[in-house]
Amino acid sequence: MTVSPLSPPNALAAAVAGRLAGIRRRIDEAARLAGRPPGDVRLVAISKTFDAAHVRAAAAAGQIDFGENRVQEALQKIEQTSDLQIRWHLVGHLQSNKARRAATAFALIHSLDSLDLLQQLDRAAEAAGTAPELLVQVDLAGEATKHGAAPGTVRPLFEAAARCRAARVVGLMLLPPLGQRPEESRPWFRQLRELRDTLAAEGTPPGMLRELSMGMSGDFEIAVQEGATIVRVGTAIFGTREHV
Ligand SMILES: *Cc1c(COP(=O)(O)O)cnc(C)c1O
């Protein structure tokens, strides 16, 4: 369903509410089939490239968690929707020089991928009196074009995170290689879960491994089957993005 810019605002609200309800049903069904309790999976609505009216439409339908991939764009939308009781996630790459702003703007940052960034975020959070939650983004496929920590650097990152004073690492995030079919994501999702289990077996505290952020519009049900606690869905809620 496409919503033209000329449609009245209530048409946008109805379209977004309908899609959100459908996605929540599919998440619950995937969780049920996997023998997981309902409410085990958090849906983050990825609003990148869509305006504040879209965020309002989703919030009116009960959506609480929203994600953006660019700090600048996010800060603008956060300000435009500051009257709403919602939570903001950063899912895109974060440069160290934006750590200070990110540490105060976001409840959850999905893209921690280096020791340097961890230290910048921790210092910024301590100074600002915030306690942002962080996920270690893992580059399982070794894709040169993608951000994320190489699997071998994940353990030292967790060890350093255990000594942080304000920032709290609470899990892992994955952006797998784009496949032709949703099923192609499954082995990557499984690998992320296995990495979580390995870290747990090696003594990483459970509270630092609580979340697995994986699955997007095309493959979120598979991610839920493989243990996702957070899915990040944009297109299936807001429609096709005209630009990236
Ligand atoms: C854009 C984006 C998503 C959402 O992708 P859709 O296919 O539109 O659901 C999820 N995660 C990240 C990191 C993204 O950048």
PDB file of C-alpha atoms and ligand atoms in Angstrom:
ATOM      1  CA  MET A   1       0.000   0.000   0.000  1.00  0.00           C
ATOM      2  CA  THR A   2       1.382   3.388  -0.950  1.00  0.00           C
ATOM      3  CA  VAL A   3       0.450   6.569   0.837  1.00  0.00           C
ATOM      4  CA  SER A   4       0.713   9.595  -1.415  1.00  0.00           C
ATOM      5  CA  PRO A   5       1.911  12.881   0.081  1.00  0.00           C
ATOM      6  CA  LEU A   6      -1.559  14.274  -0.633  1.00  0.00           C
ATOM      7  CA  SER A   7      -3.376  11.696   1.475  1.00  0.00           C
ATOM      8  CA  PRO A   8      -4.841  13.111   4.659  1.00  0.00           C
ATOM      9  CA  PRO A   9      -2.776  12.425   7.781  1.00  0.00           C
ATOM     10  CA  ASN A  10      -5.323   9.921   9.076  1.00  0.00           C
ATOM     11  CA  ALA A  11      -4.735   7.787   5.949  1.00  0.00           C
ATOM     12  CA  LEU A  12      -1.042   7.608   6.855  1.00  0.00           C
ATOM     13  CA  ALA A  13      -1.919   6.734  10.443  1.00  0.00           C
ATOM     14  CA  ALA A  14      -4.288   3.978   9.319  1.00  0.00           C
ATOM     15  CA  ALA A  15      -1.782   2.503   6.856  1.00  0.00           C
ATOM     16  CA  VAL A  16       1.053   2.469   9.397  1.00  0.00           C
ATOM     17  CA  ALA A  17      -1.180   1.095  12.159  1.00  0.00           C
ATOM     18  CA  GLY A  18      -2.359  -1.734   9.890  1.00  0.00           C
ATOM     19  CA  ARG A  19       1.142  -2.736   8.865  1.00  0.00           C
ATOM     20  CA  LEU A  20       2.394  -2.562  12.458  1.00  0.00           C
ATOM     21  CA  ALA A  21      -0.420  -4.820  13.656  1.00  0.00           C
ATOM     22  CA  GLY A  22       0.430  -7.341  10.926  1.00  0.00           C
ATOM     23  CA  ILE A  23       4.122  -7.363  11.823  1.00  0.00           C
ATOM     24  CA  ARG A  24       3.422  -7.745  15.542  1.00  0.00           C
ATOM     25  CA  ARG A  25       1.165 -10.718  14.750  1.00  0.00           C
ATOM     26  CA  ARG A  26       3.892 -12.335  12.625  1.00  0.00           C
ATOM     27  CA  ILE A  27       6.504 -11.783  15.349  1.00  0.00           C
ATOM     28  CA  ASP A  28       4.225 -13.348  17.979  1.00  0.00           C
ATOM     29  CA  GLU A  29       3.461 -16.296  15.718  1.00  0.00           C
ATOM     30  CA  ALA A  30       7.161 -16.902  14.948  1.00  0.00           C
ATOM     31  CA  ALA A  31       7.947 -16.717  18.676  1.00  0.00           C
ATOM     32  CA  ARG A  32       5.137 -19.131  19.486  1.00  0.00           C
ATOM     33  CA  LEU A  33       6.324 -21.655  16.887  1.00  0.00           C
ATOM     34  CA  ALA A  34       9.833 -21.408  18.332  1.00  0.00           C
ATOM     35  CA  GLY A  35       8.471 -22.103  21.808  1.00  0.00           C
ATOM     36  CA  ARG A  36       9.346 -18.632  23.040  1.00  0.00           C
ATOM     37  CA  PRO A  37       7.114 -16.554  25.323  1.00  0.00           C
ATOM     38  CA  PRO A  38       5.138 -13.743  23.663  1.00  0.00           C
ATOM     39  CA  GLY A  39       6.638 -10.356  24.434  1.00  0.00           C
ATOM     40  CA  ASP A  40      10.147 -11.812  24.223  1.00  0.00           C
ATOM     41  CA  VAL A  41      10.891  -9.841  21.050  1.00  0.00           C
ATOM     42  CA  ARG A  42      11.118  -6.071  20.796  1.00  0.00           C
ATOM     43  CA  LEU A  43      10.193  -4.391  17.510  1.00  0.00           C
ATOM     44  CA  VAL A  44      12.271  -1.357  16.563  1.00  0.00           C
ATOM     45  CA  ALA A  45      10.631   0.718  13.825  1.00  0.00           C
ATOM     46  CA  ILE A  46      13.356   2.030  11.518  1.00  0.00           C
ATOM     47  CA  SER A  47      12.188   5.474  10.426  1.00  0.00           C
ATOM     48  CA  LYS A  48      15.261   6.571   8.429  1.00  0.00           C
ATOM     49  CA  THR A  49      14.370   8.796   5.426  1.00  0.00           C
ATOM     50  CA  PHE A  50      10.761   9.116   6.680  1.00  0.00           C
ATOM     51  CA  ASP A  51       9.586  12.295   8.345  1.00  0.00           C
ATOM     52  CA  ALA A  52       8.316  12.964  11.859  1.00  0.00           C
ATOM     53  CA  ALA A  53       4.690  12.468  10.711  1.00  0.00           C
ATOM     54  CA  HIS A  54       5.509   8.817  10.093  1.00  0.00           C
ATOM     55  CA  VAL A  55       6.995   8.501  13.572  1.00  0.00           C
ATOM     56  CA  ARG A  56       3.856  10.069  15.024  1.00  0.00           C
ATOM     57  CA  ALA A  57       1.641   7.697  13.054  1.00  0.00           C
ATOM     58  CA  ALA A  58       3.509   4.677  14.429  1.00  0.00           C
ATOM     59  CA  ALA A  59       3.603   6.087  17.967  1.00  0.00           C
ATOM     60  CA  ALA A  60      -0.163   6.611  17.824  1.00  0.00           C
ATOM     61  CA  ALA A  61      -0.432   2.880  17.057  1.00  0.00           C
ATOM     62  CA  GLY A  62       1.500   2.052  20.229  1.00  0.00           C
ATOM     63  CA  GLN A  63       5.022   1.799  18.801  1.00  0.00           C
ATOM     64  CA  ILE A  64       7.642   2.769  21.400  1.00  0.00           C
ATOM     65  CA  ASP A  65      11.057   1.931  19.929  1.00  0.00           C
ATOM     66  CA  PHE A  66      12.338   3.801  16.870  1.00  0.00           C
ATOM     67  CA  GLY A  67      15.660   3.498  15.061  1.00  0.00           C
ATOM     68  CA  GLU A  68      17.733   5.700  12.794  1.00  0.00           C
ATOM     69  CA  ASN A  69      21.018   5.063  11.023  1.00  0.00           C
ATOM     70  CA  ARG A  70      22.389   8.600  10.873  1.00  0.00           C
ATOM     71  CA  VAL A  71      23.049  10.741  13.927  1.00  0.00           C
ATOM     72  CA  GLN A  72      22.227  14.063  12.265  1.00  0.00           C
ATOM     73  CA  GLU A  73      18.906  12.902  10.843  1.00  0.00           C
ATOM     74  CA  ALA A  74      18.051  11.232  14.141  1.00  0.00           C
ATOM     75  CA  LEU A  75      18.721  14.332  16.250  1.00  0.00           C
ATOM     76  CA  GLN A  76      16.368  16.334  14.078  1.00  0.00           C
ATOM     77  CA  LYS A  77      13.541  13.799  14.402  1.00  0.00           C
ATOM     78  CA  ILE A  78      14.135  13.359  18.127  1.00  0.00           C
ATOM     79  CA  GLU A  79      13.646  17.063  18.569  1.00  0.00           C
ATOM     80  CA  GLN A  80      10.532  17.125  16.375  1.00  0.00           C
ATOM     81  CA  THR A  81       8.936  14.347  18.420  1.00  0.00           C
ATOM     82  CA  SER A  82      10.181  15.292  21.881  1.00  0.00           C
ATOM     83  CA  ASP A  83       6.588  15.451  23.175  1.00  0.00           C
ATOM     84  CA  LEU A  84       6.146  11.672  22.557  1.00  0.00           C
ATOM     85  CA  GLN A  85       6.914   8.919  25.059  1.00  0.00           C
ATOM     86  CA  ILE A  86       9.198   6.966  22.717  1.00  0.00           C
ATOM     87  CA  ARG A  87      12.727   5.553  22.748  1.00  0.00           C
ATOM     88  CA  TRP A  88      15.413   6.087  20.111  1.00  0.00           C
ATOM     89  CA  HIS A  89      17.947   3.570  18.827  1.00  0.00           C
ATOM     90  CA  LEU A  90      20.986   4.209  16.645  1.00  0.00           C
ATOM     91  CA  VAL A  91      21.447   1.313  14.216  1.00  0.00           C
ATOM     92  CA  GLY A  92      24.001   2.850  11.827  1.00  0.00           C
ATOM     93  CA  HIS A  93      27.725   3.408  12.085  1.00  0.00           C
ATOM     94  CA  LEU A  94      28.847   5.883  14.736  1.00  0.00           C
ATOM     95  CA  GLN A  95      31.998   7.961  14.392  1.00  0.00           C
ATOM     96  CA  SER A  96      33.891   8.710  17.576  1.00  0.00           C
ATOM     97  CA  ASN A  97      33.518  12.446  17.068  1.00  0.00           C
ATOM     98  CA  LYS A  98      29.732  12.064  17.393  1.00  0.00           C
ATOM     99  CA  ALA A  99      29.937   9.903  20.523  1.00  0.00           C
ATOM    100  CA  ARG A 100      29.104  12.764  22.833  1.00  0.00           C
ATOM    101  CA  ARG A 101      25.812  13.568  21.147  1.00  0.00           C
ATOM    102  CA  ALA A 102      24.949   9.899  20.679  1.00  0.00           C
ATOM    103  CA  ALA A 103      25.499   9.119  24.366  1.00  0.00           C
ATOM    104  CA  THR A 104      22.723  11.490  25.358  1.00  0.00           C
ATOM    105  CA  ALA A 105      20.305  11.074  22.430  1.00  0.00           C
ATOM    106  CA  PHE A 106      19.922   7.304  22.200  1.00  0.00           C
ATOM    107  CA  ALA A 107      18.636   4.728  24.652  1.00  0.00           C
ATOM    108  CA  LEU A 108      20.332   1.933  22.726  1.00  0.00           C
ATOM    109  CA  ILE A 109      23.248   2.105  20.302  1.00  0.00           C
ATOM    110  CA  HIS A 110      23.453  -1.023  18.096  1.00  0.00           C
ATOM    111  CA  SER A 111      26.725  -0.231  16.349  1.00  0.00           C
ATOM    112  CA  LEU A 112      29.546  -0.427  18.879  1.00  0.00           C
ATOM    113  CA  ASP A 113      32.480  -1.833  16.901  1.00  0.00           C
ATOM    114  CA  SER A 114      35.719  -0.636  18.444  1.00  0.00           C
ATOM    115  CA  LEU A 115      37.507  -0.126  21.732  1.00  0.00           C
ATOM    116  CA  ASP A 116      38.043   3.525  20.908  1.00  0.00           C
ATOM    117  CA  LEU A 117      34.324   4.121  20.376  1.00  0.00           C
ATOM    118  CA  LEU A 118      33.498   2.269  23.609  1.00  0.00           C
ATOM    119  CA  GLN A 119      35.816   4.532  25.582  1.00  0.00           C
ATOM    120  CA  GLN A 120      34.493   7.699  23.933  1.00  0.00           C
ATOM    121  CA  LEU A 121      30.892   6.661  24.649  1.00  0.00           C
ATOM    122  CA  ASP A 122      31.638   5.723  28.235  1.00  0.00           C
ATOM    123  CA  ARG A 123      33.389   9.011  28.919  1.00  0.00           C
ATOM    124  CA  ALA A 124      30.598  10.992  27.244  1.00  0.00           C
ATOM    125  CA  ALA A 125      27.891   9.106  29.126  1.00  0.00           C
ATOM    126  CA  GLU A 126      29.617   9.575  32.455  1.00  0.00           C
ATOM    127  CA  ALA A 127      30.010  13.307  31.849  1.00  0.00           C
ATOM    128  CA  ALA A 128      26.376  13.652  30.780  1.00  0.00           C
ATOM    129  CA  GLY A 129      25.032  11.450  33.546  1.00  0.00           C
ATOM    130  CA  THR A 130      23.422   9.040  31.067  1.00  0.00           C
ATOM    131  CA  ALA A 131      23.698   5.254  30.879  1.00  0.00           C
ATOM    132  CA  PRO A 132      23.200   4.253  27.244  1.00  0.00           C
ATOM    133  CA  GLU A 133      22.896   0.592  26.403  1.00  0.00           C
ATOM    134  CA  LEU A 134      25.219  -0.688  23.694  1.00  0.00           C
ATOM    135  CA  LEU A 135      25.276  -3.677  21.395  1.00  0.00           C
ATOM    136  CA  VAL A 136      28.461  -4.990  19.821  1.00  0.00           C
ATOM    137  CA  GLN A 137      27.909  -5.129  16.053  1.00  0.00           C
ATOM    138  CA  VAL A 138      29.698  -8.182  14.717  1.00  0.00           C
ATOM    139  CA  ASP A 139      30.948  -8.486  11.147  1.00  0.00           C
ATOM    140  CA  LEU A 140      30.635 -12.259  10.894  1.00  0.00           C
ATOM    141  CA  ALA A 141      31.077 -12.371   7.115  1.00  0.00           C
ATOM    142  CA  GLY A 142      34.245 -10.267   7.061  1.00  0.00           C
ATOM    143  CA  GLU A 143      32.714  -7.829   4.601  1.00  0.00           C
ATOM    144  CA  ALA A 144      35.179  -5.079   3.763  1.00  0.00           C
ATOM    145  CA  THR A 145      32.355  -2.694   2.936  1.00  0.00           C
ATOM    146  CA  LYS A 146      30.607  -3.116   6.235  1.00  0.00           C
ATOM    147  CA  HIS A 147      31.166  -1.843   9.737  1.00  0.00           C
ATOM    148  CA  GLY A 148      31.250  -4.127  12.720  1.00  0.00           C
ATOM    149  CA  ALA A 149      33.827  -5.755  14.959  1.00  0.00           C
ATOM    150  CA  ALA A 150      35.731  -8.757  13.607  1.00  0.00           C
ATOM    151  CA  PRO A 151      34.690 -11.866  15.585  1.00  0.00           C
ATOM    152  CA  GLY A 152      38.170 -12.139  17.120  1.00  0.00           C
ATOM    153  CA  THR A 153      37.917  -8.673  18.649  1.00  0.00           C
ATOM    154  CA  VAL A 154      34.546  -9.228  20.307  1.00  0.00           C
ATOM    155  CA  ARG A 155      35.842 -10.823  23.499  1.00  0.00           C
ATOM    156  CA  PRO A 156      38.339  -8.043  24.327  1.00  0.00           C
ATOM    157  CA  LEU A 157      35.533  -5.547  23.719  1.00  0.00           C
ATOM    158  CA  PHE A 158      33.338  -7.289  26.292  1.00  0.00           C
ATOM    159  CA  GLU A 159      36.230  -7.403  28.764  1.00  0.00           C
ATOM    160  CA  ALA A 160      36.758  -3.656  28.364  1.00  0.00           C
ATOM    161  CA  ALA A 161      33.012  -3.041  28.601  1.00  0.00           C
ATOM    162  CA  ALA A 162      32.891  -4.801  31.962  1.00  0.00           C
ATOM    163  CA  ARG A 163      35.141  -2.011  33.294  1.00  0.00           C
ATOM    164  CA  CYS A 164      33.013   0.847  31.909  1.00  0.00           C
ATOM    165  CA  ARG A 165      31.565   3.306  34.410  1.00  0.00           C
ATOM    166  CA  ALA A 166      28.464   4.540  32.570  1.00  0.00           C
ATOM    167  CA  ALA A 167      27.951   2.760  29.242  1.00  0.00           C
ATOM    168  CA  ARG A 168      26.518  -0.752  29.435  1.00  0.00           C
ATOM    169  CA  VAL A 169      26.996  -3.436  26.807  1.00  0.00           C
ATOM    170  CA  VAL A 170      23.856  -5.606  26.740  1.00  0.00           C
ATOM    171  CA  GLY A 171      24.260  -7.853  23.699  1.00  0.00           C
ATOM    172  CA  LEU A 172      25.141  -8.368  20.060  1.00  0.00           C
ATOM    173  CA  MET A 173      23.926  -6.966  16.737  1.00  0.00           C
ATOM    174  CA  LEU A 174      24.185  -8.339  13.218  1.00  0.00           C
ATOM    175  CA  LEU A 175      23.660  -6.929   9.740  1.00  0.00           C
ATOM    176  CA  PRO A 176      24.241 -10.016   7.565  1.00  0.00           C
ATOM    177  CA  PRO A 177      25.169 -10.010   3.868  1.00  0.00           C
ATOM    178  CA  LEU A 178      22.159  -9.267   1.680  1.00  0.00           C
ATOM    179  CA  GLY A 179      20.917 -12.564   0.223  1.00  0.00           C
ATOM    180  CA  GLN A 180      18.532 -13.413  -2.604  1.00  0.00           C
ATOM    181  CA  ARG A 181      16.135 -15.194  -0.266  1.00  0.00           C
ATOM    182  CA  PRO A 182      15.274 -14.680   3.415  1.00  0.00           C
ATOM    183  CA  GLU A 183      16.461 -18.203   4.306  1.00  0.00           C
ATOM    184  CA  GLU A 184      20.019 -17.193   3.378  1.00  0.00           C
ATOM    185  CA  SER A 185      20.106 -15.093   6.553  1.00  0.00           C
ATOM    186  CA  ARG A 186      19.446 -18.068   8.818  1.00  0.00           C
ATOM    187  CA  PRO A 187      23.042 -19.388   9.063  1.00  0.00           C
ATOM    188  CA  TRP A 188      24.241 -15.893  10.008  1.00  0.00           C
ATOM    189  CA  PHE A 189      21.566 -15.498  12.676  1.00  0.00           C
ATOM    190  CA  ARG A 190      22.489 -18.900  14.039  1.00  0.00           C
ATOM    191  CA  GLN A 191      26.177 -17.948  14.125  1.00  0.00           C
ATOM    192  CA  LEU A 192      25.432 -14.817  16.129  1.00  0.00           C
ATOM    193  CA  ARG A 193      23.442 -16.855  18.653  1.00  0.00           C
ATOM    194  CA  GLU A 194      26.303 -19.373  18.876  1.00  0.00           C
ATOM    195  CA  LEU A 195      28.794 -16.553  19.446  1.00  0.00           C
ATOM    196  CA  ARG A 196      26.548 -15.347  22.300  1.00  0.00           C
ATOM    197  CA  ASP A 197      26.514 -18.864  23.767  1.00  0.00           C
ATOM    198  CA  THR A 198      30.302 -19.150  23.481  1.00  0.00           C
ATOM    199  CA  LEU A 199      30.839 -15.821  25.238  1.00  0.00           C
ATOM    200  CA  ALA A 200      28.450 -16.928  27.993  1.00  0.00           C
ATOM    201  CA  ALA A 201      30.268 -20.254  28.402  1.00  0.00           C
ATOM    202  CA  GLU A 202      33.560 -18.352  28.665  1.00  0.00           C
ATOM    203  CA  GLY A 203      32.240 -16.308  31.569  1.00  0.00           C
ATOM    204  CA  THR A 204      30.761 -13.104  30.133  1.00  0.00           C
ATOM    205  CA  PRO A 205      28.010 -12.035  32.571  1.00  0.00           C
ATOM    206  CA  PRO A 206      24.481 -12.873  31.302  1.00  0.00           C
ATOM    207  CA  GLY A 207      23.374  -9.239  31.664  1.00  0.00           C
ATOM    208  CA  MET A 208      25.903  -8.274  28.997  1.00  0.00           C
ATOM    209  CA  LEU A 209      24.481 -10.868  26.581  1.00  0.00           C
ATOM    210  CA  ARG A 210      20.771 -10.225  27.058  1.00  0.00           C
ATOM    211  CA  GLU A 211      19.951  -8.933  23.556  1.00  0.00           C
ATOM    212  CA  LEU A 212      20.377 -10.291  20.035  1.00  0.00           C
ATOM    213  CA  SER A 213      19.495  -7.560  17.509  1.00  0.00           C
ATOM    214  CA  MET A 214      18.959  -9.254  14.145  1.00  0.00           C
ATOM    215  CA  GLY A 215      16.319  -9.473  11.419  1.00  0.00           C
ATOM    216  CA  MET A 216      14.836  -6.808   9.131  1.00  0.00           C
ATOM    217  CA  SER A 217      11.730  -6.487   6.908  1.00  0.00           C
ATOM    218  CA  GLY A 218      12.594  -9.485   4.734  1.00  0.00           C
ATOM    219  CA  ASP A 219      13.763 -11.962   7.336  1.00  0.00           C
ATOM    220  CA  PHE A 220      12.562 -10.984  10.824  1.00  0.00           C
ATOM    221  CA  GLU A 221      10.530 -14.159  11.335  1.00  0.00           C
ATOM    222  CA  ILE A 222      13.613 -16.291  10.677  1.00  0.00           C
ATOM    223  CA  ALA A 223      15.573 -14.113  13.100  1.00  0.00           C
ATOM    224  CA  VAL A 224      12.921 -14.668  15.789  1.00  0.00           C
ATOM    225  CA  GLN A 225      13.105 -18.435  15.206  1.00  0.00           C
ATOM    226  CA  GLU A 226      16.890 -18.197  15.708  1.00  0.00           C
ATOM    227  CA  GLY A 227      16.646 -16.235  18.960  1.00  0.00           C
ATOM    228  CA  ALA A 228      16.409 -12.528  18.105  1.00  0.00           C
ATOM    229  CA  THR A 229      15.258 -10.389  21.041  1.00  0.00           C
ATOM    230  CA  ILE A 230      15.198  -7.227  18.901  1.00  0.00           C
ATOM    231  CA  VAL A 231      14.142  -6.997  15.248  1.00  0.00           C
ATOM    232  CA  ARG A 232      14.697  -3.841  13.191  1.00  0.00           C
ATOM    233  CA  VAL A 233      11.956  -3.270  10.633  1.00  0.00           C
ATOM    234  CA  GLY A 234      11.675  -0.262   8.303  1.00  0.00           C
ATOM    235  CA  THR A 235      10.209  -0.903   4.850  1.00  0.00           C
ATOM    236  CA  ALA A 236       7.494  -3.277   6.025  1.00  0.00           C
ATOM    237  CA  ILE A 237       6.131  -0.559   8.338  1.00  0.00           C
ATOM    238  CA  PHE A 238       6.718   2.700   6.492  1.00  0.00           C
ATOM    239  CA  GLY A 239       6.958   1.597   2.849  1.00  0.00           C
ATOM    240  CA  THR A 240       9.752   1.673   0.288  1.00  0.00           C
ATOM    241  CA  ARG A 241      12.463   4.269   0.844  1.00  0.00           C
ATOM    242  CA  GLU A 242      12.932   6.662  -2.075  1.00  0.00           C
ATOM    243  CA  HIS A 243      16.541   7.406  -1.158  1.00  0.00           C
ATOM    244  CA  VAL A 244      19.110   6.067   1.278  1.00  0.00           C
TER     245      VAL A 244
HETATM  246  C1  LIG B   1      17.580   0.303   7.275  1.00  0.00           C
HETATM  247  C2  LIG B   1      18.000  -0.657   8.310  1.00  0.00           C
HETATM  248  C3  LIG B   1      17.110  -1.633   8.801  1.00  0.00           C
HETATM  249  C4  LIG B   1      15.687  -1.801   8.277  1.00  0.00           C
HETATM  250  O1  LIG B   1      15.707  -2.362   6.996  1.00  0.00           O
HETATM  251  P1  LIG B   1      14.324  -2.747   6.249  1.00  0.00           P
HETATM  252  O2  LIG B   1      14.767  -3.724   5.218  1.00  0.00           O
HETATM  253  O3  LIG B   1      13.792  -1.488   5.657  1.00  0.00           O
HETATM  254  O4  LIG B   1      13.431  -3.339   7.241  1.00  0.00           O
HETATM  255  C5  LIG B   1      17.559  -2.478   9.800  1.00  0.00           C
HETATM  256  N1  LIG B   1      18.810  -2.393  10.316  1.00  0.00           N
HETATM  257  C6  LIG B   1      19.694  -1.469   9.861  1.00  0.00           C
HETATM  258  C7  LIG B   1      21.052  -1.438  10.467  1.00  0.00           C
HETATM  259  C8  LIG B   1      19.324  -0.581   8.851  1.00  0.00           C
HETATM  260  O5  LIG B   1      20.219   0.318   8.421  1.00  0.00           O
END
